[in-house]
């Protein structure tokens, strides 16, 4: 039987493809934003009509990065994040983070309203739920802290829509949307308002000379007074030691047709988490995420997809779309947003809450660029010591490196993938019928061995999350280079 299941995110299956030309000459700007995900476009949007020449460059297509594979919930109920921040820092910091998320939600809804953006925005209730009584205390703790922020929280223990999830709190005034429709609209609005946008334009390195940044895109350069790294994994910063200030969390997602949508979304309090939401396009869908884990702990993507499909089968559902995605996690659960060095800004480490935090980065970084104060700059300071986690991150990096070697083992691939050495280079071949796809099998970023993802047909780096398609083109960073055999 031929399966109709698509191995891309439900958002990527759309007809609104972005087609913008690459950079074709040297350019000078006041602000260069590198990266066209929710972070880069939110910053660009906030710089419209601010008397500055602004350009945004994107190495692939607008919205083609992590944002195209999100679940697109716009919520401030983010597992037990406020209890964690209170425990790590203080009640006041937890409250400030809560306010930042509420402000970001307001901002997205205002933009959608003001610009009349059609992006399937639905207001709904967010749930934090579990079927394990051991988690009840954690859920109640989060309820207590939210109530201290004056948030209205409801507790119930009725059986819930996803399986038999019993213990739940819920909050109102949260949303879901179609993240790519939102981004494409932001892009069009920016273009109409004199923000220059270039696709298929990679910045390979950045040099500082005479108080200006020289951003090299290969043939042409952009000279900028201020530069924003909205690139998800800020690899340009040396010696910032980003691999020691972050870990990567990977999850698996399916979208399944259902009879009708519910105005609810939810998540379990701890990992491996289950998260869900609904989306209505041509049909109603349930989007269901599960099996979240530290990226380097994964044995094999095929097994994870197999487990996920079995999980949804037990709910009586049949996936129409399957995909995987990863995000950057920080030790203190707070994002990293702000000025790194003179006129160089970064925004990353969203702990899987990038719809709100990418929007917030838009607000904070545009304020910094315009020399305005912003009450959130201090808690998200990229230079704070608390995000350093040398020991744990080192172990994760080593595990990723070892995994890249172990997965060269034939048993994972039924002889469809062959690893070999040729002319002193590590090569891999994927065989599909009579076709053979040959690529370099080490990641150009830091040299880790690539693992074949049999389900999505991508080459994945187990260390820092770069991904490449069958032909070897890089589809997700931090690698800026392809693994094509002939290059
Ligand atoms: C499974 C999963 C589900 C999630 N669900 C939610 C959710 O429901 N709600 C929520 O709030 N968050 C969610 N998140 C988190 C959210 O998706 C991310 O935090 C967010 O999309 C990151 O956006 P970004 O703009 O920083 O990165 P990206 O979208 O990756 O954008 C960065 C862009 O920079 C480009 N780039 C990189 N290097 C260069 C270069 N050198 N030159 C030019 N361009 C470059 C890339 O091509 C990319 O397009 C989820 C995350 C995961 C993993």
Short mmCIF file of C-alpha atoms and ligand atoms in Angstrom, two decimals:
data_model
loop_
_atom_site.label_atom_id
_atom_site.label_comp_id
_atom_site.label_asym_id
_atom_site.label_seq_id
_atom_site.Cartn_x
_atom_site.Cartn_y
_atom_site.Cartn_z
CA UNK A 1 0.00 0.00 0.00
CA UNK A 2 1.31 3.47 -0.90
CA UNK A 3 1.35 5.80 2.09
CA UNK A 4 0.08 9.38 1.66
CA UNK A 5 2.10 10.53 4.63
CA UNK A 6 4.29 13.56 3.87
CA UNK A 7 7.68 13.79 5.52
CA UNK A 8 7.73 17.54 5.91
CA UNK A 9 6.07 19.86 8.41
CA UNK A 10 2.44 20.73 7.80
CA UNK A 11 3.49 24.42 7.41
CA UNK A 12 5.99 23.64 4.64
CA UNK A 13 3.24 22.02 2.57
CA UNK A 14 1.93 25.33 1.20
CA UNK A 15 1.70 27.13 -2.08
CA UNK A 16 3.04 30.52 -0.91
CA UNK A 17 6.69 29.95 -1.77
CA UNK A 18 9.01 32.86 -1.20
CA UNK A 19 11.05 33.98 -4.25
CA UNK A 20 13.49 36.78 -3.57
CA UNK A 21 16.79 37.27 -5.36
CA UNK A 22 20.23 36.87 -3.80
CA UNK A 23 22.58 39.77 -3.02
CA UNK A 24 24.06 40.94 -6.32
CA UNK A 25 26.35 43.81 -5.33
CA UNK A 26 28.35 45.20 -2.42
CA UNK A 27 26.04 47.09 -0.09
CA UNK A 28 26.34 49.50 2.84
CA UNK A 29 23.63 49.62 5.49
CA UNK A 30 22.98 50.91 8.99
CA UNK A 31 21.71 47.53 10.18
CA UNK A 32 22.26 44.05 8.75
CA UNK A 33 20.03 41.29 10.12
CA UNK A 34 21.37 37.81 9.39
CA UNK A 35 18.63 35.15 9.39
CA UNK A 36 15.06 35.13 8.08
CA UNK A 37 13.22 33.16 10.79
CA UNK A 38 10.76 34.60 13.31
CA UNK A 39 13.63 36.39 15.10
CA UNK A 40 15.11 38.13 12.06
CA UNK A 41 11.75 39.17 10.60
CA UNK A 42 10.40 40.41 13.95
CA UNK A 43 13.47 42.63 14.32
CA UNK A 44 13.17 43.87 10.70
CA UNK A 45 9.47 44.65 11.19
CA UNK A 46 10.24 46.78 14.25
CA UNK A 47 12.83 48.77 12.30
CA UNK A 48 10.39 49.87 9.58
CA UNK A 49 10.31 53.66 9.13
CA UNK A 50 12.99 54.29 11.71
CA UNK A 51 15.19 56.34 9.43
CA UNK A 52 17.74 53.60 8.97
CA UNK A 53 18.87 51.59 5.97
CA UNK A 54 18.12 48.00 6.97
CA UNK A 55 18.88 44.76 5.11
CA UNK A 56 18.12 41.14 5.98
CA UNK A 57 19.99 38.21 4.43
CA UNK A 58 18.83 34.60 4.58
CA UNK A 59 21.00 31.69 3.49
CA UNK A 60 18.10 29.61 2.18
CA UNK A 61 14.49 30.73 1.93
CA UNK A 62 12.63 33.02 4.33
CA UNK A 63 11.13 30.87 7.09
CA UNK A 64 13.04 27.77 5.97
CA UNK A 65 14.85 27.25 9.29
CA UNK A 66 13.65 25.98 12.66
CA UNK A 67 10.55 28.21 12.45
CA UNK A 68 9.20 26.15 9.53
CA UNK A 69 9.14 23.04 11.77
CA UNK A 70 7.69 24.49 14.97
CA UNK A 71 4.27 23.62 16.45
CA UNK A 72 3.34 27.33 16.37
CA UNK A 73 1.79 27.77 19.81
CA UNK A 74 1.77 31.31 21.19
CA UNK A 75 1.51 30.72 24.89
CA UNK A 76 2.92 31.77 28.23
CA UNK A 77 2.12 28.38 29.84
CA UNK A 78 5.51 26.79 29.13
CA UNK A 79 5.78 23.55 31.15
CA UNK A 80 6.92 24.49 34.68
CA UNK A 81 9.22 27.31 33.56
CA UNK A 82 8.22 29.86 36.21
CA UNK A 83 8.91 27.43 39.08
CA UNK A 84 12.30 26.68 37.50
CA UNK A 85 13.26 30.36 37.12
CA UNK A 86 12.10 31.10 40.68
CA UNK A 87 14.19 28.21 41.99
CA UNK A 88 17.26 29.27 39.98
CA UNK A 89 16.96 33.02 40.57
CA UNK A 90 13.99 34.62 42.31
CA UNK A 91 10.25 35.19 42.22
CA UNK A 92 10.88 38.64 40.71
CA UNK A 93 12.80 37.21 37.73
CA UNK A 94 10.12 34.57 37.15
CA UNK A 95 7.51 37.35 37.15
CA UNK A 96 9.53 39.47 34.74
CA UNK A 97 9.83 36.52 32.34
CA UNK A 98 6.05 35.98 32.64
CA UNK A 99 5.45 39.65 31.79
CA UNK A 100 7.80 39.40 28.81
CA UNK A 101 5.80 36.48 27.43
CA UNK A 102 2.48 38.30 27.93
CA UNK A 103 3.95 41.36 26.17
CA UNK A 104 5.18 39.21 23.28
CA UNK A 105 1.73 37.60 22.86
CA UNK A 106 0.13 41.05 22.84
CA UNK A 107 2.66 42.19 20.24
CA UNK A 108 2.01 39.27 17.84
CA UNK A 109 -1.75 39.67 18.12
CA UNK A 110 -1.46 43.45 17.57
CA UNK A 111 0.69 42.95 14.47
CA UNK A 112 -1.75 40.39 13.03
CA UNK A 113 -4.64 42.72 13.78
CA UNK A 114 -3.03 45.93 12.52
CA UNK A 115 -1.64 44.40 9.34
CA UNK A 116 -4.73 42.22 8.77
CA UNK A 117 -2.57 39.11 8.44
CA UNK A 118 -4.40 35.91 7.52
CA UNK A 119 -2.41 33.26 9.42
CA UNK A 120 -5.08 31.02 11.01
CA UNK A 121 -4.79 32.72 14.40
CA UNK A 122 -7.04 31.04 16.95
CA UNK A 123 -7.47 32.15 20.55
CA UNK A 124 -7.57 29.18 22.90
CA UNK A 125 -6.86 27.75 26.32
CA UNK A 126 -3.44 26.35 27.18
CA UNK A 127 -3.21 23.28 29.41
CA UNK A 128 -0.43 21.83 31.51
CA UNK A 129 -1.39 18.20 32.02
CA UNK A 130 -0.21 14.78 33.12
CA UNK A 131 -1.62 11.30 33.71
CA UNK A 132 0.99 10.65 36.37
CA UNK A 133 0.00 11.58 39.91
CA UNK A 134 3.71 12.10 40.71
CA UNK A 135 3.59 15.24 38.56
CA UNK A 136 0.65 16.72 40.43
CA UNK A 137 2.86 18.60 42.88
CA UNK A 138 4.85 20.16 40.03
CA UNK A 139 1.65 21.23 38.26
CA UNK A 140 0.21 22.70 41.46
CA UNK A 141 3.44 24.59 42.13
CA UNK A 142 3.21 26.19 38.69
CA UNK A 143 -0.45 27.05 39.37
CA UNK A 144 0.52 28.74 42.65
CA UNK A 145 3.21 30.89 41.10
CA UNK A 146 0.98 31.89 38.17
CA UNK A 147 -1.70 32.92 40.65
CA UNK A 148 0.82 35.07 42.48
CA UNK A 149 1.32 36.88 39.15
CA UNK A 150 -2.49 37.46 39.26
CA UNK A 151 -3.12 35.04 36.40
CA UNK A 152 -6.46 33.19 36.48
CA UNK A 153 -5.70 29.45 36.56
CA UNK A 154 -8.25 26.63 36.54
CA UNK A 155 -7.59 23.15 37.93
CA UNK A 156 -9.53 20.05 36.81
CA UNK A 157 -9.00 16.33 37.05
CA UNK A 158 -11.43 15.17 34.39
CA UNK A 159 -10.26 12.87 31.63
CA UNK A 160 -8.79 14.89 28.84
CA UNK A 161 -8.72 14.85 25.07
CA UNK A 162 -5.25 13.30 24.66
CA UNK A 163 -5.51 9.81 26.11
CA UNK A 164 -6.36 9.80 29.78
CA UNK A 165 -4.52 12.84 30.99
CA UNK A 166 -5.95 13.48 34.41
CA UNK A 167 -4.30 16.32 36.23
CA UNK A 168 -4.56 19.61 34.46
CA UNK A 169 -4.36 23.33 34.91
CA UNK A 170 -5.46 25.72 32.20
CA UNK A 171 -5.07 29.41 31.39
CA UNK A 172 -6.92 31.63 28.92
CA UNK A 173 -5.86 34.13 26.26
CA UNK A 174 -3.26 32.08 24.46
CA UNK A 175 -3.14 31.38 20.73
CA UNK A 176 -2.06 29.13 17.88
CA UNK A 177 -1.30 30.21 14.31
CA UNK A 178 0.28 29.20 11.01
CA UNK A 179 3.89 30.34 11.61
CA UNK A 180 4.93 30.43 7.95
CA UNK A 181 1.90 32.43 6.77
CA UNK A 182 2.77 34.92 9.53
CA UNK A 183 6.43 35.10 8.43
CA UNK A 184 5.62 35.46 4.73
CA UNK A 185 3.33 38.37 5.58
CA UNK A 186 6.00 40.04 7.74
CA UNK A 187 8.42 39.61 4.84
CA UNK A 188 6.01 41.28 2.37
CA UNK A 189 5.34 44.15 4.78
CA UNK A 190 9.10 44.67 5.28
CA UNK A 191 9.74 44.65 1.53
CA UNK A 192 6.97 47.21 0.92
CA UNK A 193 8.53 49.44 3.56
CA UNK A 194 12.05 49.62 2.14
CA UNK A 195 13.71 46.86 4.11
CA UNK A 196 15.99 45.04 1.65
CA UNK A 197 15.70 41.26 1.86
CA UNK A 198 17.98 38.78 0.07
CA UNK A 199 17.45 35.02 -0.02
CA UNK A 200 20.08 32.39 -0.89
CA UNK A 201 22.69 34.72 0.61
CA UNK A 202 24.93 33.22 3.27
CA UNK A 203 27.16 35.31 5.50
CA UNK A 204 30.36 33.24 5.84
CA UNK A 205 32.28 35.49 8.19
CA UNK A 206 32.22 38.88 9.81
CA UNK A 207 35.17 41.20 10.32
CA UNK A 208 35.30 44.38 12.38
CA UNK A 209 37.28 47.29 10.85
CA UNK A 210 37.14 50.98 11.74
CA UNK A 211 33.95 50.56 13.80
CA UNK A 212 32.17 48.85 10.88
CA UNK A 213 31.26 45.21 10.29
CA UNK A 214 32.33 43.66 6.97
CA UNK A 215 30.02 40.70 6.31
CA UNK A 216 31.32 38.41 3.61
CA UNK A 217 28.68 36.60 1.54
CA UNK A 218 31.10 35.07 -0.97
CA UNK A 219 31.20 37.28 -4.06
CA UNK A 220 29.76 40.38 -2.39
CA UNK A 221 29.98 42.00 1.03
CA UNK A 222 27.64 43.97 3.24
CA UNK A 223 29.22 46.75 5.28
CA UNK A 224 27.10 47.51 8.30
CA UNK A 225 27.22 49.79 11.31
CA UNK A 226 25.20 47.28 13.34
CA UNK A 227 24.76 43.54 12.86
CA UNK A 228 22.17 41.17 14.32
CA UNK A 229 22.80 37.43 14.43
CA UNK A 230 19.28 35.98 14.15
CA UNK A 231 20.71 32.67 12.94
CA UNK A 232 19.38 30.29 15.65
CA UNK A 233 22.86 28.91 16.49
CA UNK A 234 25.25 31.91 16.74
CA UNK A 235 28.40 30.23 15.49
CA UNK A 236 30.14 33.44 14.38
CA UNK A 237 30.93 34.46 17.91
CA UNK A 238 34.46 33.53 18.78
CA UNK A 239 35.52 33.12 21.53
CA UNK A 240 31.96 33.09 22.92
CA UNK A 241 32.03 29.28 23.45
CA UNK A 242 28.38 28.85 22.52
CA UNK A 243 28.56 25.00 22.54
CA UNK A 244 29.32 25.33 26.27
CA UNK A 245 26.39 27.65 26.90
CA UNK A 246 23.63 25.60 25.34
CA UNK A 247 22.28 22.14 24.71
CA UNK A 248 20.01 20.96 21.91
CA UNK A 249 16.60 19.40 22.38
CA UNK A 250 15.11 17.36 19.57
CA UNK A 251 11.45 16.33 19.21
CA UNK A 252 9.28 14.39 16.81
CA UNK A 253 5.99 15.73 15.48
CA UNK A 254 2.98 14.43 13.53
CA UNK A 255 -0.13 16.12 12.14
CA UNK A 256 -3.19 13.88 11.89
CA UNK A 257 -6.62 14.57 10.39
CA UNK A 258 -9.36 14.69 13.03
CA UNK A 259 -13.14 15.33 12.94
CA UNK A 260 -12.99 18.83 14.35
CA UNK A 261 -10.64 21.24 16.04
CA UNK A 262 -10.80 22.05 19.74
CA UNK A 263 -9.83 25.48 21.07
CA UNK A 264 -7.17 23.97 23.30
CA UNK A 265 -3.45 23.30 23.28
CA UNK A 266 -1.36 21.60 25.92
CA UNK A 267 1.91 20.22 27.17
CA UNK A 268 3.14 17.87 29.89
CA UNK A 269 5.39 19.32 32.60
CA UNK A 270 8.59 17.36 32.13
CA UNK A 271 10.61 15.56 29.47
CA UNK A 272 10.09 13.55 27.41
CA UNK A 273 7.16 15.87 26.92
CA UNK A 274 3.97 15.51 24.94
CA UNK A 275 2.60 18.67 23.36
CA UNK A 276 -0.42 19.21 21.13
CA UNK A 277 -2.50 21.80 19.34
CA UNK A 278 -5.09 21.91 16.58
CA UNK A 279 -4.90 23.53 13.16
CA UNK A 280 -7.59 23.98 10.55
CA UNK A 281 -6.71 24.51 6.94
CA UNK A 282 -8.47 22.41 4.35
CA UNK A 283 -9.14 19.80 7.06
CA UNK A 284 -8.97 19.89 10.84
CA UNK A 285 -5.67 18.50 12.16
CA UNK A 286 -4.27 17.55 15.53
CA UNK A 287 -0.57 18.35 15.76
CA UNK A 288 1.10 16.09 18.28
CA UNK A 289 4.71 16.31 19.50
CA UNK A 290 6.44 13.69 21.58
CA UNK A 291 9.72 11.97 22.51
CA UNK A 292 11.64 15.18 23.22
CA UNK A 293 15.19 14.44 24.31
CA UNK A 294 18.71 15.81 24.40
CA UNK A 295 19.81 15.57 20.76
CA UNK A 296 22.97 13.59 21.47
CA UNK A 297 21.03 10.91 23.45
CA UNK A 298 19.20 9.70 20.35
CA UNK A 299 20.04 6.27 19.00
CA UNK A 300 18.35 6.38 15.62
CA UNK A 301 15.71 8.64 14.01
CA UNK A 302 13.90 5.73 12.32
CA UNK A 303 13.22 4.10 15.69
CA UNK A 304 11.95 7.39 17.11
CA UNK A 305 9.51 7.87 14.21
CA UNK A 306 8.35 4.27 14.64
CA UNK A 307 7.64 4.89 18.35
CA UNK A 308 5.82 8.16 17.61
CA UNK A 309 3.58 6.56 14.97
CA UNK A 310 2.69 3.80 17.46
CA UNK A 311 1.87 6.42 20.09
CA UNK A 312 -0.64 8.18 17.85
CA UNK A 313 -2.06 4.87 16.64
CA UNK A 314 -3.09 4.20 20.24
CA UNK A 315 -5.08 7.44 20.08
CA UNK A 316 -6.81 6.11 16.94
CA UNK A 317 -4.99 8.57 14.66
CA UNK A 318 -3.15 8.24 11.38
CA UNK A 319 -0.37 10.75 10.57
CA UNK A 320 -0.63 12.86 7.40
CA UNK A 321 2.68 14.66 8.12
CA UNK A 322 5.72 13.65 10.18
CA UNK A 323 8.83 15.72 10.92
CA UNK A 324 11.51 16.38 13.50
CA UNK A 325 12.98 19.60 14.79
CA UNK A 326 15.38 20.87 17.44
CA UNK A 327 15.80 23.99 19.52
CA UNK A 328 18.48 25.50 21.73
CA UNK A 329 18.15 25.14 25.48
CA UNK A 330 19.78 27.26 28.17
CA UNK A 331 20.73 26.16 31.66
CA UNK A 332 18.66 28.86 33.38
CA UNK A 333 15.55 28.46 31.13
CA UNK A 334 15.86 32.09 29.97
CA UNK A 335 16.62 33.09 26.37
CA UNK A 336 19.81 34.83 25.28
CA UNK A 337 18.91 38.20 23.75
CA UNK A 338 20.98 41.36 23.61
CA UNK A 339 24.19 43.12 22.67
CA UNK A 340 27.26 40.88 22.65
CA UNK A 341 29.86 43.45 21.76
CA UNK A 342 29.75 46.97 20.28
CA UNK A 343 26.79 47.03 17.86
CA UNK A 344 26.67 43.22 17.49
CA UNK A 345 23.47 41.63 18.76
CA UNK A 346 22.31 38.03 19.22
CA UNK A 347 19.01 36.31 19.95
CA UNK A 348 18.85 32.57 20.60
CA UNK A 349 18.31 29.93 23.31
CA UNK A 350 14.51 30.02 23.30
CA UNK A 351 14.05 26.70 25.14
CA UNK A 352 11.38 25.70 22.55
CA UNK A 353 9.38 28.91 23.06
CA UNK A 354 10.52 30.88 20.01
CA UNK A 355 7.17 32.27 18.83
CA UNK A 356 7.01 34.50 21.90
CA UNK A 357 10.77 34.86 22.44
CA UNK A 358 11.56 35.54 18.75
CA UNK A 359 8.91 38.29 18.86
CA UNK A 360 10.37 39.57 22.12
CA UNK A 361 13.84 39.61 20.54
CA UNK A 362 12.30 41.84 17.86
CA UNK A 363 11.18 44.27 20.55
CA UNK A 364 14.39 44.21 22.64
CA UNK A 365 16.95 44.33 19.83
CA UNK A 366 15.15 47.05 17.88
CA UNK A 367 15.08 49.12 21.11
CA UNK A 368 18.81 48.54 21.66
CA UNK A 369 19.55 49.53 18.06
CA UNK A 370 17.58 52.75 18.54
CA UNK A 371 19.32 53.40 21.87
CA UNK A 372 16.06 53.03 23.79
CA UNK A 373 15.88 51.33 27.19
CA UNK A 374 14.01 48.08 27.45
CA UNK A 375 13.07 46.57 30.81
CA UNK A 376 13.99 43.04 29.71
CA UNK A 377 17.60 43.63 28.57
CA UNK A 378 19.08 42.67 31.92
CA UNK A 379 17.46 39.25 32.44
CA UNK A 380 18.29 38.03 28.93
CA UNK A 381 21.85 39.43 28.92
CA UNK A 382 23.98 37.22 26.58
CA UNK A 383 27.02 37.77 28.79
CA UNK A 384 25.49 36.39 31.99
CA UNK A 385 27.62 33.73 33.70
CA UNK A 386 24.68 31.52 34.74
CA UNK A 387 24.31 30.00 31.26
CA UNK A 388 27.77 28.47 31.29
CA UNK A 389 27.58 24.66 31.63
CA UNK A 390 31.00 23.43 30.56
CA UNK A 391 30.83 19.91 32.07
CA UNK A 392 27.39 18.91 30.82
CA UNK A 393 27.76 20.54 27.39
CA UNK A 394 31.16 18.91 26.97
CA UNK A 395 29.66 15.47 27.69
CA UNK A 396 26.86 16.17 25.15
CA UNK A 397 29.39 17.25 22.50
CA UNK A 398 31.47 14.11 23.08
CA UNK A 399 28.36 11.92 22.97
CA UNK A 400 27.38 13.50 19.63
CA UNK A 401 30.83 12.88 18.26
CA UNK A 402 30.77 9.21 19.36
CA UNK A 403 27.24 8.78 18.01
CA UNK A 404 28.39 10.00 14.61
CA UNK A 405 30.88 7.14 14.63
CA UNK A 406 28.57 4.44 16.04
CA UNK A 407 25.83 5.13 13.50
CA UNK A 408 28.13 4.18 10.69
CA UNK A 409 27.02 0.69 11.68
CA UNK A 410 25.18 -1.14 8.88
CA UNK A 411 22.39 -2.59 11.04
CA UNK A 412 20.59 0.78 11.12
CA UNK A 413 20.20 1.05 7.39
CA UNK A 414 19.54 -2.37 5.75
CA UNK A 415 22.48 -1.84 3.40
CA UNK A 416 20.93 1.33 1.97
CA UNK A 417 23.67 3.52 3.42
CA UNK A 418 27.36 2.84 2.90
CA UNK A 419 30.17 4.73 4.62
CA UNK A 420 33.65 4.59 3.08
CA UNK A 421 37.02 6.35 2.83
CA UNK A 422 37.96 7.65 -0.59
CA UNK A 423 41.07 9.74 -1.35
CA UNK A 424 41.56 10.27 2.39
CA UNK A 425 38.04 11.68 2.74
CA UNK A 426 35.00 10.31 4.60
CA UNK A 427 32.24 9.59 2.09
CA UNK A 428 28.70 8.20 2.41
CA UNK A 429 26.34 6.84 -0.21
CA UNK A 430 22.58 6.47 0.11
CA UNK A 431 21.03 4.01 -2.34
CA UNK A 432 17.40 4.35 -3.43
CA UNK A 433 16.44 1.85 -6.13
CA UNK A 434 18.92 2.37 -8.94
CA UNK A 435 19.83 5.88 -7.73
CA UNK A 436 22.87 6.63 -5.58
CA UNK A 437 23.43 9.83 -3.63
CA UNK A 438 27.06 10.39 -2.68
CA UNK A 439 28.10 13.02 -0.10
CA UNK A 440 30.91 13.91 2.29
CA UNK A 441 29.99 12.32 5.59
CA UNK A 442 31.55 14.77 8.07
CA UNK A 443 29.76 17.98 9.09
CA UNK A 444 31.59 21.05 7.71
CA UNK A 445 30.79 22.91 10.96
CA UNK A 446 33.10 21.07 13.40
CA UNK A 447 33.71 17.73 11.72
CA UNK A 448 31.24 15.41 13.51
CA UNK A 449 30.12 12.29 11.62
CA UNK A 450 26.70 12.70 9.95
CA UNK A 451 23.89 10.24 10.63
CA UNK A 452 21.36 9.31 7.96
CA UNK A 453 17.74 10.06 8.90
CA UNK A 454 15.93 7.30 7.02
CA UNK A 455 12.46 8.82 7.52
CA UNK A 456 13.03 12.43 6.42
CA UNK A 457 15.89 11.44 4.07
CA UNK A 458 18.34 13.94 5.50
CA UNK A 459 21.90 13.78 6.77
CA UNK A 460 21.81 15.00 10.39
CA UNK A 461 24.69 16.16 12.57
CA UNK A 462 24.32 14.66 16.07
CA UNK A 463 26.54 17.35 17.64
CA UNK A 464 25.01 20.75 16.79
CA UNK A 465 22.03 20.03 14.57
CA UNK A 466 23.15 20.85 11.01
CA UNK A 467 21.02 19.02 8.43
CA UNK A 468 21.59 18.32 4.73
CA UNK A 469 19.28 16.99 2.01
CA UNK A 470 20.00 13.96 -0.18
CA UNK A 471 21.95 16.06 -2.67
CA UNK A 472 24.10 17.44 0.17
CA UNK A 473 22.66 20.99 0.34
CA UNK A 474 22.63 22.43 3.84
CA UNK A 475 19.02 22.92 5.00
CA UNK A 476 19.56 23.81 8.67
CA UNK A 477 22.59 25.43 10.36
CA UNK A 478 25.08 25.87 11.97
CA UNK A 479 26.98 24.57 8.94
CA UNK A 480 27.27 27.18 6.21
CA UNK A 481 28.63 24.73 3.67
CA UNK A 482 27.10 21.85 1.75
CA UNK A 483 28.39 18.26 1.82
CA UNK A 484 28.11 17.79 -1.96
CA UNK A 485 30.61 15.21 -3.19
CA UNK A 486 31.85 17.28 -6.10
CA UNK A 487 32.66 20.35 -3.96
C1 LIG B 1 9.64 20.54 17.81
C2 LIG B 1 9.59 21.99 18.17
C3 LIG B 1 8.36 22.60 18.40
C4 LIG B 1 8.31 23.95 18.74
N1 LIG B 1 7.09 24.51 18.99
C5 LIG B 1 7.02 25.78 19.44
C6 LIG B 1 5.78 26.35 19.79
O1 LIG B 1 4.72 25.71 19.70
N2 LIG B 1 5.76 27.62 20.24
C7 LIG B 1 6.92 28.35 20.37
O2 LIG B 1 6.84 29.49 20.84
N3 LIG B 1 8.11 27.84 19.99
C8 LIG B 1 8.20 26.59 19.54
N4 LIG B 1 9.40 26.05 19.19
C9 LIG B 1 10.60 26.90 19.16
C10 LIG B 1 10.68 27.75 17.91
O3 LIG B 1 10.27 27.00 16.78
C11 LIG B 1 12.12 28.25 17.67
O4 LIG B 1 12.66 28.72 18.88
C12 LIG B 1 12.11 29.41 16.67
O5 LIG B 1 11.44 29.01 15.49
C13 LIG B 1 13.53 29.85 16.33
O6 LIG B 1 13.44 30.91 15.42
P1 LIG B 1 14.72 31.63 14.85
O7 LIG B 1 14.26 32.73 13.97
O8 LIG B 1 15.62 32.00 15.98
O9 LIG B 1 15.50 30.51 14.03
P2 LIG B 1 15.25 30.01 12.52
O10 LIG B 1 13.82 29.91 12.20
O11 LIG B 1 16.10 28.79 12.34
O12 LIG B 1 15.84 31.20 11.67
C14 LIG B 1 17.24 31.39 11.52
C15 LIG B 1 17.52 31.63 10.06
O13 LIG B 1 18.88 32.03 9.90
C16 LIG B 1 19.35 31.52 8.67
N5 LIG B 1 20.82 31.52 8.72
C17 LIG B 1 21.62 30.78 9.52
N6 LIG B 1 22.93 31.06 9.27
C18 LIG B 1 22.94 32.02 8.31
C19 LIG B 1 24.00 32.70 7.64
N7 LIG B 1 25.27 32.48 7.92
N8 LIG B 1 23.68 33.61 6.67
C20 LIG B 1 22.36 33.87 6.37
N9 LIG B 1 21.33 33.24 7.00
C21 LIG B 1 21.62 32.33 7.95
C22 LIG B 1 18.75 30.13 8.62
O14 LIG B 1 18.72 29.62 7.30
C23 LIG B 1 17.37 30.36 9.21
O15 LIG B 1 16.37 30.57 8.23
C24 LIG B 1 9.49 24.70 18.85
C25 LIG B 1 10.72 24.10 18.62
C26 LIG B 1 10.78 22.75 18.30
C27 LIG B 1 12.11 22.13 18.10
#
